[in-house]
Short mmCIF file of C-alpha atoms in Angstrom, two decimals:
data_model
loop_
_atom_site.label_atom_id
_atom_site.label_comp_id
_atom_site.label_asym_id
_atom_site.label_seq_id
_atom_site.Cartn_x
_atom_site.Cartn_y
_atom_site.Cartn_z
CA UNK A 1 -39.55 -2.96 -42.03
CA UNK A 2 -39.52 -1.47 -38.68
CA UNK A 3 -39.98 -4.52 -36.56
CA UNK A 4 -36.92 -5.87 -38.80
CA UNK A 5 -35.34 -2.88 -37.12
CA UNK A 6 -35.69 -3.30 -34.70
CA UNK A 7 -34.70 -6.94 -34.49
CA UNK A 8 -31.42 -6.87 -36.52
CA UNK A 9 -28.44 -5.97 -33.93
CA UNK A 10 -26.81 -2.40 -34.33
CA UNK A 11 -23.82 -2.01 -36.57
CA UNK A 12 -20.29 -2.13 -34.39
CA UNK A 13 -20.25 1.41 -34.79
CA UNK A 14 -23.31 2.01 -33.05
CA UNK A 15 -21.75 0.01 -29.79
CA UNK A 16 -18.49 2.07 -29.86
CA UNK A 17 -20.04 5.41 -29.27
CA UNK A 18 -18.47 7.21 -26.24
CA UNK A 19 -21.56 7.97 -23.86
CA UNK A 20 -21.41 9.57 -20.47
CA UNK A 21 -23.51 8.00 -17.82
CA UNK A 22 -24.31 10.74 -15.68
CA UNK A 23 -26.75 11.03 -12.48
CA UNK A 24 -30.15 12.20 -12.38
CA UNK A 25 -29.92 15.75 -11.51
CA UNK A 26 -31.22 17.25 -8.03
CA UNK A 27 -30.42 19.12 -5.45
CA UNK A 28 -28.93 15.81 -3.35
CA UNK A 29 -27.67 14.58 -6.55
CA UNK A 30 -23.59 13.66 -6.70
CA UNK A 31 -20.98 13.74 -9.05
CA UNK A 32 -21.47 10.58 -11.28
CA UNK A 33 -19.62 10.31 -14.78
CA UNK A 34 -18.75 6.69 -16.21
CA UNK A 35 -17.25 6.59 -19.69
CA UNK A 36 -17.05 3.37 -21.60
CA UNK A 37 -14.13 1.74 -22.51
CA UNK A 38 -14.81 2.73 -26.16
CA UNK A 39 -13.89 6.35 -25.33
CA UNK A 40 -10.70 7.45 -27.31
CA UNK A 41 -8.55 9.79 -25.48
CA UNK A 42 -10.31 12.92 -27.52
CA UNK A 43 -13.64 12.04 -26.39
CA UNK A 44 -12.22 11.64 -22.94
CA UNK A 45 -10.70 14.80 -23.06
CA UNK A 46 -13.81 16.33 -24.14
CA UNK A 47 -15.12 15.24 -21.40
CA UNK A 48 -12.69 16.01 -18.80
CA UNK A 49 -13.99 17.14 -15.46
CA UNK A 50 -12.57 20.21 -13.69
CA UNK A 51 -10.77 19.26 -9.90
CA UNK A 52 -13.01 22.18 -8.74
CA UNK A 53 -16.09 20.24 -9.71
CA UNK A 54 -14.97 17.14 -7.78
CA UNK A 55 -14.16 19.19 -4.47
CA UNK A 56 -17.75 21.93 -4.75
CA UNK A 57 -19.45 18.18 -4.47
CA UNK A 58 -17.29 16.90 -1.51
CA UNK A 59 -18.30 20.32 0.33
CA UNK A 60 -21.56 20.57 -0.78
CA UNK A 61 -22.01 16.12 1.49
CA UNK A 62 -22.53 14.82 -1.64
CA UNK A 63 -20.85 11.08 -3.56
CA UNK A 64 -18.25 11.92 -6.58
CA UNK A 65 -18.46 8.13 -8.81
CA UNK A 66 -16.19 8.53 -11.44
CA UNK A 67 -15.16 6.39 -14.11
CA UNK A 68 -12.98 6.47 -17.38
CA UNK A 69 -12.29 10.36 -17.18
CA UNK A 70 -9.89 12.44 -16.97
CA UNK A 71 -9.49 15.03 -13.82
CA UNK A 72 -7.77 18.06 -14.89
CA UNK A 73 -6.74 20.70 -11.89
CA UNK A 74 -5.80 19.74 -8.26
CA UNK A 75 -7.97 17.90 -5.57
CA UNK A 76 -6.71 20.31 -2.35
CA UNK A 77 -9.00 18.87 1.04
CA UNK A 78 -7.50 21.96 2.77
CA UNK A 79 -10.21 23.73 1.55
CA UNK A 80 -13.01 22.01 3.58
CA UNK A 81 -14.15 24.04 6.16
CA UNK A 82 -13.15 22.88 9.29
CA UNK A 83 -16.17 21.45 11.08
CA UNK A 84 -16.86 23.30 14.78
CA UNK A 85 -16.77 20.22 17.07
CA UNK A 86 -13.65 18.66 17.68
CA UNK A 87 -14.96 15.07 17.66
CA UNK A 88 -16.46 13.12 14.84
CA UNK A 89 -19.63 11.20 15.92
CA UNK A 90 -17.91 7.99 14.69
CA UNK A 91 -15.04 8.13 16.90
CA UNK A 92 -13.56 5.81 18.85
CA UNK A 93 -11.16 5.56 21.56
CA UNK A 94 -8.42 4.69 19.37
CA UNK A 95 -9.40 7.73 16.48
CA UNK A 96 -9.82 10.00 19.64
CA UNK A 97 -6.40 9.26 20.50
CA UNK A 98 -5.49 9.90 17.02
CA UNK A 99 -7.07 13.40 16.50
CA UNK A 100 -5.22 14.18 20.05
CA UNK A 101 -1.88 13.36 18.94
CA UNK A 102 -2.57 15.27 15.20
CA UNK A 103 -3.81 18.40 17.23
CA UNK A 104 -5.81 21.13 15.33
CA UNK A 105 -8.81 23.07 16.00
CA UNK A 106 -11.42 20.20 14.48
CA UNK A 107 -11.76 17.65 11.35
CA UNK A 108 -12.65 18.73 7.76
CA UNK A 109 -14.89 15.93 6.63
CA UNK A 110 -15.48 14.10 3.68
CA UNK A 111 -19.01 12.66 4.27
CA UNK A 112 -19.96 10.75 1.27
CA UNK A 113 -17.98 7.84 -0.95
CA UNK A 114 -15.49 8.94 -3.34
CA UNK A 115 -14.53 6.78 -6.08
CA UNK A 116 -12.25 7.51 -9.46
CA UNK A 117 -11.86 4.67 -10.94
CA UNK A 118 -10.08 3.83 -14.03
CA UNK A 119 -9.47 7.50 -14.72
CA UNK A 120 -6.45 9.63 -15.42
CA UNK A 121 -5.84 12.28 -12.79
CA UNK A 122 -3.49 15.05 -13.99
CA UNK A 123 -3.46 17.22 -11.01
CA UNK A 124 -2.09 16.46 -7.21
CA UNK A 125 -3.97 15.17 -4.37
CA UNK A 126 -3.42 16.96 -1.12
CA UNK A 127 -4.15 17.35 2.69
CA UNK A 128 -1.26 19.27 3.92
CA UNK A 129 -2.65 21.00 7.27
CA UNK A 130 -1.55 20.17 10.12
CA UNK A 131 -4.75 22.01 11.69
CA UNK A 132 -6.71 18.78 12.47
CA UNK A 133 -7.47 15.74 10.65
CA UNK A 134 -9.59 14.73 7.27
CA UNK A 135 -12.29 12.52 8.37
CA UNK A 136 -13.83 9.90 5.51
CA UNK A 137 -16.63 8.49 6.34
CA UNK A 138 -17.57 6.01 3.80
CA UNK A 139 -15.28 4.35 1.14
CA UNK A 140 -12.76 5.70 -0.81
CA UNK A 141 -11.82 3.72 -4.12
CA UNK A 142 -8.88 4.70 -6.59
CA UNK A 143 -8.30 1.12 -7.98
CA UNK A 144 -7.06 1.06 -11.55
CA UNK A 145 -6.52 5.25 -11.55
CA UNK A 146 -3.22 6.70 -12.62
CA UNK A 147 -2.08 9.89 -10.79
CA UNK A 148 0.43 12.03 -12.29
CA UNK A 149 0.79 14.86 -9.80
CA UNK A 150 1.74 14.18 -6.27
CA UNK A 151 -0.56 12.11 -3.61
CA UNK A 152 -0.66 13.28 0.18
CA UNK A 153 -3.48 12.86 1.94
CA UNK A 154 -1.47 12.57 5.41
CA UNK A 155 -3.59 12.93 9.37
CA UNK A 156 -6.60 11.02 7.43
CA UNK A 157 -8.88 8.64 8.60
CA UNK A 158 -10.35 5.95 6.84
CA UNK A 159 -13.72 4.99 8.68
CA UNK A 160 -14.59 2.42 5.70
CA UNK A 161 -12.92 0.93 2.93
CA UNK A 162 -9.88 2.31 1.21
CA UNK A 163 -9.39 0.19 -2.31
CA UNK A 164 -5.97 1.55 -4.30
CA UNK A 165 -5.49 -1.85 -5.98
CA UNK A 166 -3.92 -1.59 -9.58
CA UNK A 167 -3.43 2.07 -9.07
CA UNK A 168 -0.57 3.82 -10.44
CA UNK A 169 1.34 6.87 -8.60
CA UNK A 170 3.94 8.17 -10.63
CA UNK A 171 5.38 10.58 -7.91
CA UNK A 172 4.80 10.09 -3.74
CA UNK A 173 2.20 8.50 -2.28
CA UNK A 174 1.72 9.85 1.52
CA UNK A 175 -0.31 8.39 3.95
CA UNK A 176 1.79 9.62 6.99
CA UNK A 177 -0.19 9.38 10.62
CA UNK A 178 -3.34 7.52 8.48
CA UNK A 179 -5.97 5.87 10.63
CA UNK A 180 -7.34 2.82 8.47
CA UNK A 181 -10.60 1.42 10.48
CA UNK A 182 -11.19 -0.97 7.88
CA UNK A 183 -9.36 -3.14 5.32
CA UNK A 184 -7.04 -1.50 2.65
CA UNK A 185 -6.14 -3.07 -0.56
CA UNK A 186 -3.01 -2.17 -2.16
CA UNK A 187 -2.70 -5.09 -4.68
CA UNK A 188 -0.94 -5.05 -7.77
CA UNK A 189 -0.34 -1.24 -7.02
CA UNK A 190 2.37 0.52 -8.46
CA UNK A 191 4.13 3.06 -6.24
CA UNK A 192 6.17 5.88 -7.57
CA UNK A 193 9.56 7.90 -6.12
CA UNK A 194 8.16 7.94 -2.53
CA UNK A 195 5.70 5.98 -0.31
CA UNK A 196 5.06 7.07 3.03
CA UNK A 197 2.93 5.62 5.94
CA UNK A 198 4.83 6.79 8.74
CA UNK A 199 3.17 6.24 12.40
CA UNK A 200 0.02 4.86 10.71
CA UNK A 201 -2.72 2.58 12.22
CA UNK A 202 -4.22 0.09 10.23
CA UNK A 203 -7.28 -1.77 12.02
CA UNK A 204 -8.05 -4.42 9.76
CA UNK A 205 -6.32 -6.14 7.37
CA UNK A 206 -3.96 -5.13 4.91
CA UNK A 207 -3.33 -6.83 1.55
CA UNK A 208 -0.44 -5.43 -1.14
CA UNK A 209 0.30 -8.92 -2.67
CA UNK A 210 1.79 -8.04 -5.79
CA UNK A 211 2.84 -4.29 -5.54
CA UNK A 212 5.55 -2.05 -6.53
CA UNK A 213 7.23 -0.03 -4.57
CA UNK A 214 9.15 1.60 -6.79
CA UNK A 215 10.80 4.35 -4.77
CA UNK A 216 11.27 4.74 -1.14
CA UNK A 217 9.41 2.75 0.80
CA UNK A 218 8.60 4.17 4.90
CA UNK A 219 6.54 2.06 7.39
CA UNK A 220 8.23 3.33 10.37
CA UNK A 221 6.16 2.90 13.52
CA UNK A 222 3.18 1.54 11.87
CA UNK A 223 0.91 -0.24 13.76
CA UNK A 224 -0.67 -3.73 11.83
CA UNK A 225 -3.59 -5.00 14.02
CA UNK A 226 -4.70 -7.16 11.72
CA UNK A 227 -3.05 -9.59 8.92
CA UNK A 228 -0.97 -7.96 6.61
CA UNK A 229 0.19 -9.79 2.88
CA UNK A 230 3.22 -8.11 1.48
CA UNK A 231 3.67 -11.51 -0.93
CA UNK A 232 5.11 -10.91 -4.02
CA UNK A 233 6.13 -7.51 -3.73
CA UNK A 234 8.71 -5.79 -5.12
CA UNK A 235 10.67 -2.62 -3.36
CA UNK A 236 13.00 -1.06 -5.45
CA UNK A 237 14.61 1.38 -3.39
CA UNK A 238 15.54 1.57 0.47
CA UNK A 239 12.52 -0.16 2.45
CA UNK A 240 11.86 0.85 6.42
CA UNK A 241 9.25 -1.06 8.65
CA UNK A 242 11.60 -0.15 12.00
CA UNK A 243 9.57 0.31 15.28
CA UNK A 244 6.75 -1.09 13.31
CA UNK A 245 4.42 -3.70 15.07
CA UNK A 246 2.83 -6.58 13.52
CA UNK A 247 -0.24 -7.34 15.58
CA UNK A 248 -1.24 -10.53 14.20
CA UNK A 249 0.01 -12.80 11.31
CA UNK A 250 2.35 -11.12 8.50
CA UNK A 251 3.76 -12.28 4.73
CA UNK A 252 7.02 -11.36 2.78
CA UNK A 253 6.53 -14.81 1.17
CA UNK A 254 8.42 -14.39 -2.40
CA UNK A 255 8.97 -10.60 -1.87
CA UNK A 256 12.01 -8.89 -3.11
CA UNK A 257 14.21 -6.25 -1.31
CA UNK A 258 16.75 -4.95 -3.96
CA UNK A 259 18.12 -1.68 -1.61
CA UNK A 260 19.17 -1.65 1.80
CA UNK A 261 15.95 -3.30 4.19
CA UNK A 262 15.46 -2.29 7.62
CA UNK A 263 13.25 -4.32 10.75
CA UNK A 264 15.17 -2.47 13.32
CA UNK A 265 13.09 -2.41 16.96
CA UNK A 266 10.23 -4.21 14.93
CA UNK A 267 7.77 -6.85 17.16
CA UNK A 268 6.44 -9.29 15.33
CA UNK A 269 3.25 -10.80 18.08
CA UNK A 270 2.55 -13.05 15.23
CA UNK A 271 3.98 -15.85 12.78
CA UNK A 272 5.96 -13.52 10.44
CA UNK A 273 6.44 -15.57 6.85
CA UNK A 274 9.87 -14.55 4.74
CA UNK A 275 9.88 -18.07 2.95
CA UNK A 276 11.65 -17.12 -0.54
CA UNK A 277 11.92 -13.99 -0.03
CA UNK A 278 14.93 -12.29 -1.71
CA UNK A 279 17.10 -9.63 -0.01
CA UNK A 280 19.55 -8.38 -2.77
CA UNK A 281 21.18 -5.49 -0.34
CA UNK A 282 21.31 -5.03 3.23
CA UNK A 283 18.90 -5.70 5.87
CA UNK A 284 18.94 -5.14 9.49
CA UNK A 285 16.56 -6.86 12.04
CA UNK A 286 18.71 -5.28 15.00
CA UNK A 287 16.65 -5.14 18.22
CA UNK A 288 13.78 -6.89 16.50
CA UNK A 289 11.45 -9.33 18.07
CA UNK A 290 10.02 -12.57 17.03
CA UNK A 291 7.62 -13.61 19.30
CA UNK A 292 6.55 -17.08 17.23
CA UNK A 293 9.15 -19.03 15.19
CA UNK A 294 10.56 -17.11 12.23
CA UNK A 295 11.47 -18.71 9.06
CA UNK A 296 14.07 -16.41 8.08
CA UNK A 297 16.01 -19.21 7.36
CA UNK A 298 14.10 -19.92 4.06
CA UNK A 299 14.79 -16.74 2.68
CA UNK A 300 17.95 -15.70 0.29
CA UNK A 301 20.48 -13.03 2.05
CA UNK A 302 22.90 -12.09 -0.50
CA UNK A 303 24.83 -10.35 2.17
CA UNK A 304 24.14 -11.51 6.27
CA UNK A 305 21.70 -10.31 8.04
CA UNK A 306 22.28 -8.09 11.13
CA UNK A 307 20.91 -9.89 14.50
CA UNK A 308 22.41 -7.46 16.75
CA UNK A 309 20.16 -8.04 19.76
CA UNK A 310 17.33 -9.60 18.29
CA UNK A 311 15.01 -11.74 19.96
CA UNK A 312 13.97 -15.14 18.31
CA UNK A 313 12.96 -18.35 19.68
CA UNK A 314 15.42 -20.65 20.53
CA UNK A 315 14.60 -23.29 18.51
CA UNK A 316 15.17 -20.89 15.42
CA UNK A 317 17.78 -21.69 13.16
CA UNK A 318 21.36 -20.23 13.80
CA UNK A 319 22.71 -17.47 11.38
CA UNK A 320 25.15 -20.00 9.99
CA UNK A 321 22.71 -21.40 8.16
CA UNK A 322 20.83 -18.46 6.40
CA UNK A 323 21.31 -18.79 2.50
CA UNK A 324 23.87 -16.15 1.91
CA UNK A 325 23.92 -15.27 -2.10
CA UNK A 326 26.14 -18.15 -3.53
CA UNK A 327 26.63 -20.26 -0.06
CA UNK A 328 25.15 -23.72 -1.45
CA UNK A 329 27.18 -23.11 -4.38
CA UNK A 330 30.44 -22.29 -2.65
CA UNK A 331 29.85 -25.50 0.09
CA UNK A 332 29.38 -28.00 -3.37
CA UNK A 333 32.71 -26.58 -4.90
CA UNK A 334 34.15 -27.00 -1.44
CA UNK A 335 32.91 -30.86 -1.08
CA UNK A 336 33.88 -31.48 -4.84
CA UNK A 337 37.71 -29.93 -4.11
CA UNK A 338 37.91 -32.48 -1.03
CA UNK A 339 36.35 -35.64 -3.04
CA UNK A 340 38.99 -34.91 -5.72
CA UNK A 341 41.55 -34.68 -3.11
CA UNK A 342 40.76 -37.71 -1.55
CA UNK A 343 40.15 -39.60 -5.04
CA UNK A 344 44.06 -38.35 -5.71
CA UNK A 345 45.20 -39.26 -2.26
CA UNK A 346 44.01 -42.30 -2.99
CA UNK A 347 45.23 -43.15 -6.39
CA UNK A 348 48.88 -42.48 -5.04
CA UNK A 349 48.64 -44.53 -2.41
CA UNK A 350 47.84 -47.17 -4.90
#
């Protein structure tokens, strides 16, 4: 009877129980909760873990790998001590430059990975000193979280990995003088009433095929070193990328601009893709620069583009010839109104 047990599969029931997977315990040991997707929201409630918990293991150096919970109570970085040197031993000329220009008297650091995934995070995320910078030093992962409070985690730098991919901020989400060494993944990522990046650096590549920017949208003076996929997106409210430098190859391909869109003072060093994109308000490239052929000319204006001093190729297609909201429309009534006129011109002469 036992080895039949043993051998017959547990009941459904059995698989469905809400277990925590949890670290071994130690002295080094970090923060590690994953809750199956079999949790219901009681059980995840009853296991809810405290913001303070998640920051005493971010000062105490140690990981925080979270999964399927729910965070109750803020996540405030100004809390970190502020470390005595004024020089992380990963920097570079580039971060150096960085920590000059953000000023302060030296870095709080956040020295191990920190990943919520999948989890519900009721409280805001903030770094609001302008004392010095918040240093990560290994990856940071919020794909597939939902944050309900506020996000600003402005003057950080990203020395690894930063993964927000099918995340969900329902207020703003600031990233404002960020340093992004490596390659950040925004895809399928739904933004809420305000997105910031102002004056960031990103390094490596940047990928946010897919997302939503539902709110404001700022990328003023951002600096893209490496290729950078907006495809697909969608920005819902007034979008900025002026003064903003595209470094190598860039992608708008199918994106959609349904507020007022400005590319004012923006170089593009690389080929820069709009092919089907749609622009349903305003959008102003004044003082841009296209330093490879554009292909504006394959994306929908629904009102003209401003060109005011923009520098494109020669060989780039004339303004005339932008599709302007209903302009093939309008020139096949035009062509029909003249064949009719010359069918009836004809008939009389007859």
């Amino acid at each position: 009877m036992a080895l039949v047990s043993a051998i017959l599969p547990a009941p459904p029931e059995a698989d469905a129980v809400c277990v925590a997977e949890t670290s071994a315990s130690g002295i080094d040991a970090g923060l590690v909760i994953h809750l199956p997707s079999t949790c219901t929201p009681a059980e995840r409630e009853a296991h809810a873990v405290p913001g303070e918990a998640i920051m005493d293991a971010i000062a105490k150096g140690r990981p925080v790998d979270l999964r399927g919970v729910i965070v109750r109570g803020d996540l405030i970085f100004d809390h970190l001590a502020v470390q005595a040197t004024s020089r992380s031993p990963l920097s570079t000329p580039e971060i150096t430059n960085q920590e000059d220009r953000i000023g302060g008297d030296g870095p709080r650091l956040v020295r191990k990975a920190l990943s919520l995934r999948d989890s519900l995070v009721l409280g805001t995320v903030r770094h609001g000193s302008a004392d010095g910078a918040l240093w990560f030093e290994e990856p940071v992962n919020f794909s597939r979280s939902h944050f309900k409070g506020g996000v600003d985690l402005s003057r950080s730098i990203f020395q690894e990995r930063v993964e927000l991919s099918a995340a969900t901020f329902d207020k703003e989400a600031y990233f404002v003088q960020g340093q992004f060494v490596r390659q950040m993944d925004c895809r399928e990522t739904k933004f809420g009433s305000s997105t910031r990046f102002h004056q960031s650096t990103f390094r490596d590549s940047v990928d946010c095929t897919g997302a939503l920017f539902d709110g404001m949208a700022e990328f003023l003076e951002v600096t893209f070193e490496q290729p950078a996929t907006f495809e697909r997106s969608r920005f819902g409210m007034g979008t900025g990328f002026s003064g903003s430098r595209f470094k190598s190859r860039v992608s708008f391909s199918e994106a959609i601009f349904s507020r007022e869109t400005f590319f004012g003072f923006a170089v593009f060093e690389n080929e820069a893709i709009f092919s089907a994109a749609q622009f349903l308000g305003s959008v102003d490239f004044s003082h841009a620069e296209f330093r490879q052929q554009d292909d504006l000319v394959k994306a929908r204006f629904d009102q003209a583009p401003l060109l005011a001093h923009t520098k494109r190729l020669e060989s780039a297609q004339p303004t005339g010839l932008f599709q302007i909201g209903n302009g093939p429309y309008a020139l096949t009534l035009a062509f029909l109104i003249v064949a009719a006129l010359l069918v009836a011109y004809a008939v009389r002469l007859n």
